[in-house]
CSV table of C-alpha atoms in Angstrom, one decimal:
chain,number,residue,atom,x,y,z
A,1,MET,CA,-15.9,-12.9,50.4
A,2,ALA,CA,-16.2,-9.1,50.5
A,3,ASP,CA,-12.4,-8.9,50.5
A,4,ASP,CA,-12.2,-11.2,47.4
A,5,ALA,CA,-14.8,-9.0,45.6
A,6,ASP,CA,-12.8,-5.9,46.4
A,7,LYS,CA,-9.6,-7.4,45.1
A,8,GLU,CA,-11.3,-8.5,41.9
A,9,SER,CA,-12.8,-5.0,41.4
A,10,LYS,CA,-9.4,-3.4,42.0
A,11,THR,CA,-7.8,-5.7,39.5
A,12,GLU,CA,-10.4,-4.8,36.9
A,13,GLU,CA,-10.1,-1.1,37.6
A,14,ALA,CA,-6.3,-1.3,37.3
A,15,THR,CA,-6.6,-3.2,34.0
A,16,GLU,CA,-9.0,-0.6,32.6
A,17,GLN,CA,-6.8,2.2,33.8
A,18,LYS,CA,-3.8,0.7,32.1
A,19,ILE,CA,-5.8,0.4,28.9
A,20,ARG,CA,-6.9,4.0,29.2
A,21,ASP,CA,-3.4,5.2,29.8
A,22,ALA,CA,-2.1,3.3,26.8
A,23,LEU,CA,-4.8,4.8,24.6
A,24,GLU,CA,-4.0,8.3,25.9
A,25,LYS,CA,-0.3,7.7,25.1
A,26,GLY,CA,-1.0,6.2,21.7
A,27,ASN,CA,0.4,2.8,22.7
A,28,MET,CA,-2.0,0.8,20.7
A,29,PRO,CA,-1.4,-2.6,18.9
A,30,PHE,CA,-0.6,-2.0,15.3
A,31,SER,CA,0.4,-4.5,12.6
A,32,ARG,CA,2.9,-3.2,10.1
A,33,GLU,CA,1.8,-5.8,7.5
A,34,THR,CA,-1.8,-4.6,7.4
A,35,PRO,CA,-1.1,-1.2,5.6
A,36,ILE,CA,1.3,-3.0,3.2
A,37,LEU,CA,-1.4,-5.6,2.5
A,38,ALA,CA,-4.0,-2.9,2.0
A,39,GLY,CA,-1.6,-1.0,-0.4
A,40,ILE,CA,-0.9,-4.1,-2.5
A,41,ALA,CA,-4.6,-5.1,-2.5
A,42,SER,CA,-5.5,-1.6,-3.7
A,43,PHE,CA,-3.0,-2.0,-6.6
A,44,LEU,CA,-4.6,-5.4,-7.3
A,45,ILE,CA,-8.1,-3.8,-7.5
A,46,ILE,CA,-6.7,-1.1,-9.8
A,47,ALA,CA,-5.1,-3.7,-12.1
A,48,VAL,CA,-8.2,-5.9,-12.2
A,49,PHE,CA,-11.0,-3.3,-12.4
A,50,VAL,CA,-9.5,0.1,-13.4
A,51,ALA,CA,-6.4,-0.4,-15.5
A,52,GLY,CA,-8.1,-2.1,-18.5
A,53,PRO,CA,-11.0,0.4,-19.1
A,54,ALA,CA,-8.8,3.4,-18.2
A,55,THR,CA,-6.0,2.5,-20.6
A,56,THR,CA,-8.5,1.6,-23.3
A,57,LYS,CA,-10.2,4.9,-23.1
A,58,LEU,CA,-6.9,6.8,-23.0
A,59,ALA,CA,-5.7,4.8,-26.0
A,60,VAL,CA,-8.8,5.6,-28.0
A,61,PHE,CA,-8.3,9.3,-27.2
A,62,LEU,CA,-4.7,9.3,-28.3
A,63,ARG,CA,-5.5,7.3,-31.4
A,64,GLU,CA,-8.0,9.9,-32.5
A,65,LEU,CA,-5.6,12.7,-31.6
A,66,ILE,CA,-2.9,11.1,-33.9
A,67,ASP,CA,-5.3,10.2,-36.7
A,68,ARG,CA,-6.7,13.8,-36.9
A,69,PRO,CA,-3.8,16.1,-36.4
A,70,GLU,CA,-5.6,18.8,-38.5
A,71,ASP,CA,-8.0,19.3,-35.5
A,72,TRP,CA,-5.2,20.6,-33.4
A,73,LEU,CA,-3.4,23.7,-34.7
A,74,LEU,CA,-0.1,24.7,-33.2
A,75,ASN,CA,0.3,28.2,-34.6
A,76,SER,CA,0.7,29.9,-31.2
A,77,ALA,CA,1.5,29.4,-27.6
A,78,GLU,CA,-2.2,29.4,-26.8
A,79,ASP,CA,-2.8,26.5,-29.2
A,80,ALA,CA,0.0,24.5,-27.5
A,81,SER,CA,-1.4,25.3,-24.1
A,82,ARG,CA,-4.9,24.1,-25.1
A,83,LEU,CA,-3.5,20.9,-26.5
A,84,PHE,CA,-1.5,20.2,-23.3
A,85,GLY,CA,-4.5,21.0,-21.3
A,86,VAL,CA,-6.6,18.4,-23.1
A,87,LEU,CA,-3.9,15.8,-22.8
A,88,ALA,CA,-3.6,16.6,-19.0
A,89,LEU,CA,-7.3,16.2,-18.5
A,90,ALA,CA,-7.3,12.8,-20.4
A,91,VAL,CA,-4.4,11.5,-18.4
A,92,GLY,CA,-5.8,12.9,-15.2
A,93,ALA,CA,-9.2,11.2,-15.7
A,94,ALA,CA,-7.4,7.9,-16.1
A,95,LEU,CA,-5.4,8.4,-12.9
A,96,VAL,CA,-8.3,9.7,-10.7
A,97,PRO,CA,-9.3,6.2,-9.5
A,98,VAL,CA,-5.7,5.5,-8.5
A,99,PHE,CA,-5.5,8.7,-6.4
A,100,ILE,CA,-8.7,7.7,-4.7
A,101,ILE,CA,-8.4,4.0,-4.1
A,102,ILE,CA,-4.8,3.9,-2.7
A,103,PRO,CA,-5.3,6.6,0.0
A,104,LEU,CA,-8.7,5.1,1.0
A,105,ALA,CA,-7.0,1.7,1.4
A,106,GLY,CA,-4.3,3.2,3.6
A,107,ILE,CA,-6.9,5.0,5.8
A,108,ALA,CA,-9.1,1.9,6.0
A,109,ALA,CA,-6.1,-0.2,7.1
A,110,SER,CA,-5.3,2.1,9.9
A,111,ALA,CA,-8.9,2.6,11.0
A,112,PHE,CA,-9.6,-1.1,10.9
A,113,GLN,CA,-6.9,-1.7,13.5
A,114,ASN,CA,-7.6,1.3,15.8
A,115,ALA,CA,-10.2,4.0,15.8
A,116,PRO,CA,-8.6,7.4,14.6
A,117,ARG,CA,-7.8,9.6,17.6
A,118,PHE,CA,-5.6,12.6,18.3
A,119,VAL,CA,-2.7,11.7,20.6
A,120,GLY,CA,-0.7,14.7,21.8
A,121,GLU,CA,2.0,12.5,23.3
A,122,ARG,CA,3.0,11.3,19.8
A,123,ILE,CA,3.9,14.8,18.6
A,124,ARG,CA,5.3,16.1,21.9
A,125,PRO,CA,9.0,16.9,21.4
A,126,GLN,CA,11.2,14.4,23.2
A,127,ALA,CA,15.0,14.5,23.6
A,128,SER,CA,15.2,10.7,23.2
A,129,ARG,CA,13.9,10.9,19.6
A,130,ILE,CA,16.8,12.9,18.5
A,131,SER,CA,19.4,11.4,20.7
A,132,PRO,CA,22.0,9.4,18.7
A,133,LEU,CA,22.6,7.1,21.6
A,134,LYS,CA,18.9,6.2,22.0
A,135,GLY,CA,18.6,5.7,18.3
A,136,TRP,CA,21.6,3.5,18.3
A,137,GLN,CA,20.1,1.4,21.1
A,138,ARG,CA,16.8,1.2,19.3
A,139,ILE,CA,18.4,-0.1,16.2
A,140,PHE,CA,21.2,-2.3,17.5
A,141,GLY,CA,19.7,-3.3,20.9
A,142,ARG,CA,18.2,-6.7,21.6
A,143,SER,CA,14.7,-5.6,20.6
A,144,GLY,CA,16.0,-4.1,17.4
A,145,GLN,CA,17.9,-7.2,16.5
A,146,VAL,CA,14.8,-9.4,17.1
A,147,GLU,CA,12.7,-7.1,14.9
A,148,PHE,CA,15.4,-7.3,12.2
A,149,LEU,CA,15.5,-11.1,12.3
A,150,LYS,CA,11.7,-11.2,12.2
A,151,SER,CA,11.5,-8.8,9.2
A,152,LEU,CA,14.2,-10.8,7.5
A,153,ALA,CA,12.4,-14.1,8.0
A,154,LYS,CA,9.1,-12.5,6.7
A,155,PHE,CA,10.9,-11.1,3.7
A,156,LEU,CA,12.4,-14.5,2.9
A,157,ALA,CA,9.1,-16.3,3.4
A,158,ALA,CA,7.3,-13.8,1.2
A,159,SER,CA,10.0,-14.1,-1.5
A,160,VAL,CA,9.6,-17.9,-1.5
A,161,ILE,CA,5.8,-17.7,-1.8
A,162,VAL,CA,6.0,-15.1,-4.6
A,163,PHE,CA,8.5,-17.2,-6.5
A,164,VAL,CA,6.5,-20.4,-6.1
A,165,VAL,CA,3.2,-18.8,-7.1
A,166,PHE,CA,4.4,-16.5,-9.9
A,167,PHE,CA,7.7,-17.6,-11.4
A,168,SER,CA,7.6,-21.4,-10.9
A,169,GLY,CA,6.8,-22.9,-14.3
A,170,ASN,CA,6.0,-19.4,-15.8
A,171,SER,CA,7.8,-18.7,-19.1
A,172,LEU,CA,7.1,-15.0,-18.6
A,173,PHE,CA,10.0,-13.6,-20.7
A,174,THR,CA,9.8,-16.0,-23.6
A,175,ASP,CA,6.0,-15.4,-23.8
A,176,ALA,CA,6.5,-11.7,-23.8
A,177,VAL,CA,9.0,-11.8,-26.6
A,178,ALA,CA,6.8,-14.2,-28.7
A,179,SER,CA,3.5,-12.3,-28.1
A,180,ASP,CA,1.9,-10.0,-30.5
A,181,PRO,CA,2.8,-6.3,-29.8
A,182,SER,CA,-0.9,-5.3,-29.8
A,183,ALA,CA,-1.6,-7.9,-27.1
A,184,LEU,CA,1.4,-6.9,-25.0
A,185,PRO,CA,-0.4,-4.4,-22.7
A,186,GLU,CA,-3.0,-7.0,-21.7
A,187,PHE,CA,-0.3,-9.7,-21.3
A,188,LEU,CA,1.6,-7.4,-18.9
A,189,ARG,CA,-1.6,-6.6,-17.0
A,190,GLU,CA,-2.5,-10.2,-16.5
A,191,ASN,CA,1.0,-11.0,-15.2
A,192,MET,CA,0.9,-8.0,-13.0
A,193,VAL,CA,-2.3,-9.3,-11.5
A,194,ARG,CA,-0.7,-12.7,-10.9
A,195,LEU,CA,2.3,-11.0,-9.2
A,196,LEU,CA,0.0,-8.9,-7.0
A,197,VAL,CA,-2.1,-11.9,-6.0
A,198,ALA,CA,1.1,-13.7,-5.1
A,199,ASN,CA,2.2,-10.7,-2.9
A,200,VAL,CA,-1.3,-10.6,-1.2
A,201,LEU,CA,-1.1,-14.3,-0.4
A,202,ALA,CA,2.4,-14.0,0.9
A,203,ILE,CA,1.7,-11.0,3.2
A,204,THR,CA,-1.6,-12.6,4.4
A,205,ALA,CA,0.4,-15.8,5.3
A,206,ILE,CA,3.0,-14.0,7.3
A,207,ALA,CA,0.8,-11.3,8.8
A,208,GLY,CA,0.1,-13.4,11.9
A,209,PHE,CA,3.7,-13.9,12.8
């Protein structure tokens, strides 16, 4: 009984040691689809909650700028610089949420899978990383071919899902031509949301494979 207990404890210690070694080397499980899903989801959030108010506010500013040209004199280089500065601030204010949401989504996707940690092994110079022979083996070896086929299958599956959800029965181009020009931005935003939703569904469906 004591021998069996010792064997079980040794097995558990070996397993924990392997896990510890893998963490130290940075060999942690990581899904490639999760960052892609987070990126597309961030664009979906922007399209649903940010794009409408931001573009409306920017359009109002530009309309006032065009309707009252006498408020902006261009008699000198300083006047032009001031005008360009105001335009840059208006456009920058509209883009600030984009520059915040997308990086946060990428960081959250990585942190959700593994806790952030510094791994020196990942940045240590290795001859195999610059060896053409090793690179050729990684790309055209059996594992590389398997990964290529898996990626191709995922791409085809995602394409089919996007086509079925977005393009099937959707007269996008005819509706765009027939729509009122003033309603075209909202029309494009709504269809962009549909396309992003289709991509999110596709990536979510294939993420487990």
